[in-house]
mmCIF file of C-alpha atoms in Angstrom:
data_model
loop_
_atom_site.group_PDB
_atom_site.id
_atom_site.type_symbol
_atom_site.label_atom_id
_atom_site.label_comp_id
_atom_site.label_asym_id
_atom_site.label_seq_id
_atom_site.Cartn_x
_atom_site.Cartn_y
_atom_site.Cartn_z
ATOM 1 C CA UNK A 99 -2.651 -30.521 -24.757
ATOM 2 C CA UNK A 100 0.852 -31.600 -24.966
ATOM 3 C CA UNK A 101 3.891 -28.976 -23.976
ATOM 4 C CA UNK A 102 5.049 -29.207 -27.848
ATOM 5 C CA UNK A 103 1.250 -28.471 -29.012
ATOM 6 C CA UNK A 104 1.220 -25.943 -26.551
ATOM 7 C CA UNK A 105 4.497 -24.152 -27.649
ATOM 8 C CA UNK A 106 3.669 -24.312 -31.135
ATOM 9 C CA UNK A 107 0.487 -22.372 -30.580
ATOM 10 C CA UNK A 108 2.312 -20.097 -28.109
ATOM 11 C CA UNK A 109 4.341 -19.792 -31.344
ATOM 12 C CA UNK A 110 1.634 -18.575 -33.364
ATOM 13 C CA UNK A 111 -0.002 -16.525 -31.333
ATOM 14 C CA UNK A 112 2.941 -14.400 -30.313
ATOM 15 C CA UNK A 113 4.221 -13.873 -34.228
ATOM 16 C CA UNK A 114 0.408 -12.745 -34.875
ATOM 17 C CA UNK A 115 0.779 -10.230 -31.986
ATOM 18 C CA UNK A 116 4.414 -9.491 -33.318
ATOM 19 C CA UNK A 117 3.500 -9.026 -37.031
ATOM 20 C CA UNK A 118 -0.349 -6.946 -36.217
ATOM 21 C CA UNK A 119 1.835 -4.761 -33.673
ATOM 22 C CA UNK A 120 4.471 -3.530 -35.925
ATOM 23 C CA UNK A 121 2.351 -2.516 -39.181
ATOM 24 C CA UNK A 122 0.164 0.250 -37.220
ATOM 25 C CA UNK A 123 3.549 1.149 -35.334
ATOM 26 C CA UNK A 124 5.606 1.601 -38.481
ATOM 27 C CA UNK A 125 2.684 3.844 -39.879
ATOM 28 C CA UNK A 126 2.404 6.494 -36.785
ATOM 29 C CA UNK A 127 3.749 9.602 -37.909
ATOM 30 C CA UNK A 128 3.383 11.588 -34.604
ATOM 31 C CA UNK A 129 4.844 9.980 -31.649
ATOM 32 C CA UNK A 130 1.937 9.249 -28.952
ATOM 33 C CA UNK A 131 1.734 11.863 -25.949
ATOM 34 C CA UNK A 132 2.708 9.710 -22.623
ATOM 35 C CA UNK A 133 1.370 11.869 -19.516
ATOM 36 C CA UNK A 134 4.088 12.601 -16.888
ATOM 37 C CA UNK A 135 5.146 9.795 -14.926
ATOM 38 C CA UNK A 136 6.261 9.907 -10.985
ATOM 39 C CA UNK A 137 9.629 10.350 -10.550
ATOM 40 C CA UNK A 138 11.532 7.177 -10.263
ATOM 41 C CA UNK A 139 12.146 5.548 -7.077
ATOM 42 C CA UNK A 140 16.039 6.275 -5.631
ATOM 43 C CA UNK A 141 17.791 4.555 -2.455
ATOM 44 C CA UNK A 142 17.040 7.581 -0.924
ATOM 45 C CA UNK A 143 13.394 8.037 -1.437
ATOM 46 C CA UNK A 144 13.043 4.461 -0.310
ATOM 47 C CA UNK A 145 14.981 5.001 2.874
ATOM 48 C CA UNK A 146 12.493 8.141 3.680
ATOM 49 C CA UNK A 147 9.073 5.789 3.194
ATOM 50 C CA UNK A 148 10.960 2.937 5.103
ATOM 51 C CA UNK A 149 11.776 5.801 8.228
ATOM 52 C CA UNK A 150 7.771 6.495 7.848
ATOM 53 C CA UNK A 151 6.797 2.967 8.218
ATOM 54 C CA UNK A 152 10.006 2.603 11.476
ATOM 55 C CA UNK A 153 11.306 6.461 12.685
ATOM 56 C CA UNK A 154 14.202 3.995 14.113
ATOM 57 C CA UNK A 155 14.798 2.285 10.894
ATOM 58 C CA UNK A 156 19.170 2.356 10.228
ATOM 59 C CA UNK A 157 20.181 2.764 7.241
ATOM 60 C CA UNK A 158 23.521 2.001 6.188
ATOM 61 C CA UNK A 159 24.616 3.070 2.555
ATOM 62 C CA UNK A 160 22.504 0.467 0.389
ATOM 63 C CA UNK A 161 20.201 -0.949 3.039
ATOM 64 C CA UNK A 162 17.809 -0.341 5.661
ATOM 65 C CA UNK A 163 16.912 -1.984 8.638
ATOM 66 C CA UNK A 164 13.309 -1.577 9.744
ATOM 67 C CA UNK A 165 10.900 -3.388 12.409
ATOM 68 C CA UNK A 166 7.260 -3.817 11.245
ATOM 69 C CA UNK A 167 5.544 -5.448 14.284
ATOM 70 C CA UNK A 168 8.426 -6.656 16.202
ATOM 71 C CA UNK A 169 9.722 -8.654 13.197
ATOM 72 C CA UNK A 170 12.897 -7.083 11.666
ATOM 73 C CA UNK A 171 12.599 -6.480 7.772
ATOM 74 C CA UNK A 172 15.392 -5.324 5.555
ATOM 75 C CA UNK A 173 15.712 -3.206 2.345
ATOM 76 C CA UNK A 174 18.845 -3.481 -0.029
ATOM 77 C CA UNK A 175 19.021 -1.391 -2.822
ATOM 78 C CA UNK A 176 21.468 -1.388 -5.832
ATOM 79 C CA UNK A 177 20.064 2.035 -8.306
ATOM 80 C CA UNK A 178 23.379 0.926 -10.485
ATOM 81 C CA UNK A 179 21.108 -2.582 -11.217
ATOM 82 C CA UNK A 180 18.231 -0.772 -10.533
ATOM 83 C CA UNK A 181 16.944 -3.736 -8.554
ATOM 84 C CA UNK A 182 15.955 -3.709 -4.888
ATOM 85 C CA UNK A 183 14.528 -6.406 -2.312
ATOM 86 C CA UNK A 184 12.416 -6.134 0.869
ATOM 87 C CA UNK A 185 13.065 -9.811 3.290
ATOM 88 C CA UNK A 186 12.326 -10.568 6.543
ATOM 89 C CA UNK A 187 13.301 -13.796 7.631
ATOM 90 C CA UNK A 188 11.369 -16.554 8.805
ATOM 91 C CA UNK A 189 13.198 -19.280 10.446
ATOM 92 C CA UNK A 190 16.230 -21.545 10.451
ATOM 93 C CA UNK A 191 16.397 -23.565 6.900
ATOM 94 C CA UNK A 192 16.701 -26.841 9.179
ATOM 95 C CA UNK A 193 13.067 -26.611 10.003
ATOM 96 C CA UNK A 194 12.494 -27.870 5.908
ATOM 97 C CA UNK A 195 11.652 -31.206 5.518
ATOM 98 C CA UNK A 196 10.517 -32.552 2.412
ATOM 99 C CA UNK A 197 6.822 -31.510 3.030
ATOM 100 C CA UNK A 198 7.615 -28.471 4.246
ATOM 101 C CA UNK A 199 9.729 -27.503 1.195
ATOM 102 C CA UNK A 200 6.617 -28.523 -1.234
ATOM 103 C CA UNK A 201 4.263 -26.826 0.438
ATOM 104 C CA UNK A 202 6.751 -23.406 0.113
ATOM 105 C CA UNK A 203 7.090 -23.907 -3.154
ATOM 106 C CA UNK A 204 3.273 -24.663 -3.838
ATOM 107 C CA UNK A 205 2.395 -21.349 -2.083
ATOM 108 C CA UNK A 206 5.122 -19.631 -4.635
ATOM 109 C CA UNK A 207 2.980 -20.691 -7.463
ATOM 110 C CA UNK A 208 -0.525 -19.587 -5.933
ATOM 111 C CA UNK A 209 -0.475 -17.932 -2.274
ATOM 112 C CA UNK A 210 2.720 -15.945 -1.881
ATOM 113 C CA UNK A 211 1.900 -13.929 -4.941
ATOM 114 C CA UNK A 212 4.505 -11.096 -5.636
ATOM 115 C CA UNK A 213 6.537 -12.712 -2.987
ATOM 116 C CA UNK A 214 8.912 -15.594 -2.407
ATOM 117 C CA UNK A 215 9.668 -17.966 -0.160
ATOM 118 C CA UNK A 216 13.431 -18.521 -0.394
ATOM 119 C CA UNK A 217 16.563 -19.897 1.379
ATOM 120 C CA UNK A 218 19.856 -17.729 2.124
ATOM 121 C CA UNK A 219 22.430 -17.926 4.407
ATOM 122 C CA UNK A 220 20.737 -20.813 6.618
ATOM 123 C CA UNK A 221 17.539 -19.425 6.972
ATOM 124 C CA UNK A 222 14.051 -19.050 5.322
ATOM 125 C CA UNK A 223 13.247 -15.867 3.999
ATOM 126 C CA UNK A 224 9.905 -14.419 2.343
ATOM 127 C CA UNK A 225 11.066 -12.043 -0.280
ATOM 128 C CA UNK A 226 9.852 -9.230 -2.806
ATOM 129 C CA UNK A 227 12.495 -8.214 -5.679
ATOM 130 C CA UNK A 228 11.800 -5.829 -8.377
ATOM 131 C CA UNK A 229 13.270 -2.719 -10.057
ATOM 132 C CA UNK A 230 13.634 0.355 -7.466
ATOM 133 C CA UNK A 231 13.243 2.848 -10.562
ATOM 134 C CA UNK A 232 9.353 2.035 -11.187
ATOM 135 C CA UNK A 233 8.225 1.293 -7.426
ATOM 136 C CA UNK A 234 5.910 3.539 -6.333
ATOM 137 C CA UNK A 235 4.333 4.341 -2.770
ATOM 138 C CA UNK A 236 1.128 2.467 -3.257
ATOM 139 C CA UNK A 237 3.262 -0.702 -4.415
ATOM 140 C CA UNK A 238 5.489 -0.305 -1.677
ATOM 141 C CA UNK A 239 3.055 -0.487 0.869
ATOM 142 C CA UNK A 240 1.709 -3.498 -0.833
ATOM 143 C CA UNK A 241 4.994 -5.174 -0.721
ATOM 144 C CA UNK A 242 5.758 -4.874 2.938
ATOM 145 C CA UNK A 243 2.159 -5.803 3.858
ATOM 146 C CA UNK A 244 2.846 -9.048 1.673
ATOM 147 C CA UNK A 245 6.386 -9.614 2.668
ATOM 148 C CA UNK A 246 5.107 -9.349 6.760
ATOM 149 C CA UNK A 247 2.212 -11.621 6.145
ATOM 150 C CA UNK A 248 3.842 -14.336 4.041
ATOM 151 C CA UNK A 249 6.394 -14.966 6.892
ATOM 152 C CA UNK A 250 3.428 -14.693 9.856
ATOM 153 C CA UNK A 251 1.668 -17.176 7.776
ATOM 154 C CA UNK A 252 4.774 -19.718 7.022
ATOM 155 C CA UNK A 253 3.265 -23.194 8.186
ATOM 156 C CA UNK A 254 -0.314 -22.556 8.005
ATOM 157 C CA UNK A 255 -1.683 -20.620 4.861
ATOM 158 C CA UNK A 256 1.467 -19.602 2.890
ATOM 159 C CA UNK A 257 0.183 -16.260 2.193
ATOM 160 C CA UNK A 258 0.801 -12.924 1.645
ATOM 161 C CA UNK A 259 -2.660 -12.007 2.475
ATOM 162 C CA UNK A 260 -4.098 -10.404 -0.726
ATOM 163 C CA UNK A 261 -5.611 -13.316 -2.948
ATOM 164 C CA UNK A 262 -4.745 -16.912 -4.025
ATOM 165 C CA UNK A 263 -3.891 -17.225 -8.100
ATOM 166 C CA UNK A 264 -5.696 -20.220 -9.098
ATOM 167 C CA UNK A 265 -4.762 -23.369 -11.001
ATOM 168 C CA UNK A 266 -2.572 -24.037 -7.731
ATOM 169 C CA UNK A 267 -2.615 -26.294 -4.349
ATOM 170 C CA UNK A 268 -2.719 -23.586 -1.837
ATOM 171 C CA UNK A 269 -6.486 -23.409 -1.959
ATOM 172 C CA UNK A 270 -6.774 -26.840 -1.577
ATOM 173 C CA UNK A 271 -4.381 -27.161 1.464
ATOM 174 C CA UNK A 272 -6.167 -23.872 2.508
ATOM 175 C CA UNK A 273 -9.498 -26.009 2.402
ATOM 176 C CA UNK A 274 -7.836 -28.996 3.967
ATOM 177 C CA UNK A 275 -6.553 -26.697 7.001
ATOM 178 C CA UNK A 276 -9.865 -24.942 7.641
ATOM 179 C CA UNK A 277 -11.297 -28.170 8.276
ATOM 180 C CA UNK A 278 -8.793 -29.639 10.649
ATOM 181 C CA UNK A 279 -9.460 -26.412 12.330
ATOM 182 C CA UNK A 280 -13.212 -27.046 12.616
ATOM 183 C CA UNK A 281 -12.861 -30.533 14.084
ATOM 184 C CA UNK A 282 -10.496 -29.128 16.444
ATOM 185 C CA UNK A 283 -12.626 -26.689 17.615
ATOM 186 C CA UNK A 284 -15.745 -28.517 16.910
ATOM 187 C CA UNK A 285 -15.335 -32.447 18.174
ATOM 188 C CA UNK A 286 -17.694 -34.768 17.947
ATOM 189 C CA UNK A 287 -18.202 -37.185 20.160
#
């Protein structure tokens, strides 16, 4: 299917969800009963989970500086945007060759999941953005665990450890890589 057929029928289906949506929303007469939510997430609710996961994280007005297994991480917060990011960084941006730079942004379509790979300020960074208002503990925790394991895996898997998305490379490089490692460890002579 061609990108115009495709967009056509993206087209379609999104006025039918547009148009069957809005009749049995216009008809409600009693507005639906939404169960209490959390409390959103502030800068300083974040910087109390981040002192859980470090006791010697520093925080500094809109960011926090936190180790998770000897690797510094940072937090910067903005509850104005209501955006935050968790980063750790990975390694000068020098070390990107061509290859290299495919294969990051491969894993950003498949492997790194709700991470990045990025580039700032000369380096390589693996990065999680989202709003602080609707992060919760349980998310948090995923996001560090993916952030951490994204950069430990830079130049081998790509991953931030909790799945690969398919319709990607990464679990063909994945495939490739496990099998390098079994003649490696497994010659035949």
């Amino acid at each position: 299917m061609n990108a115009k057929t495709w967009l056509n029928r993206f087209g379609t289906v999104l006025a039918i969800l547009v148009l069957g949506c809005s009749a049995p929303l216009a008809a409600q007469e009693e507005p639906e009963v939404v169960p209490d939510s959390p409390p959103a997430m502030t800068g300083d609710r974040l910087g109390e989970l981040l002192l859980l996961v470090d006791p010697n994280a520093e925080i500094d007005g809109s960011s926090v500086r936190f180790t998770i297994a000897e690797r510094p991480h940072f937090a910067i917060f903005d509850e104005t945007a209501d955006r935050m990011r968790l980063m750790t960084p990975i390694a000068p941006v020098d070390i990107l060759g061509e290859a290299l730079m495919y294969r990051m942004l491969q894993a950003n379509y498949d492997s790194a999941l709700d991470v990045r790979y990025a580039t700032a300020q000369n380096l390589i960074w693996s990065i999680f953005v989202h709003p602080l208002s609707s992060l919760n503990g349980d998310f948090l925790a995923s996001a560090l665990r993916q952030v951490h394991t994204a950069a430990e895996t830079f130049g081998t898997t790509f991953s931030s450890g909790e799945l690969i998305y398919g319709g990607g490379d990464s679990q063909e490089q994945l495939e490739e890589l496990e099998e390098a490692l079994r003649e490696l460890t497994n010659p035949t002579t």
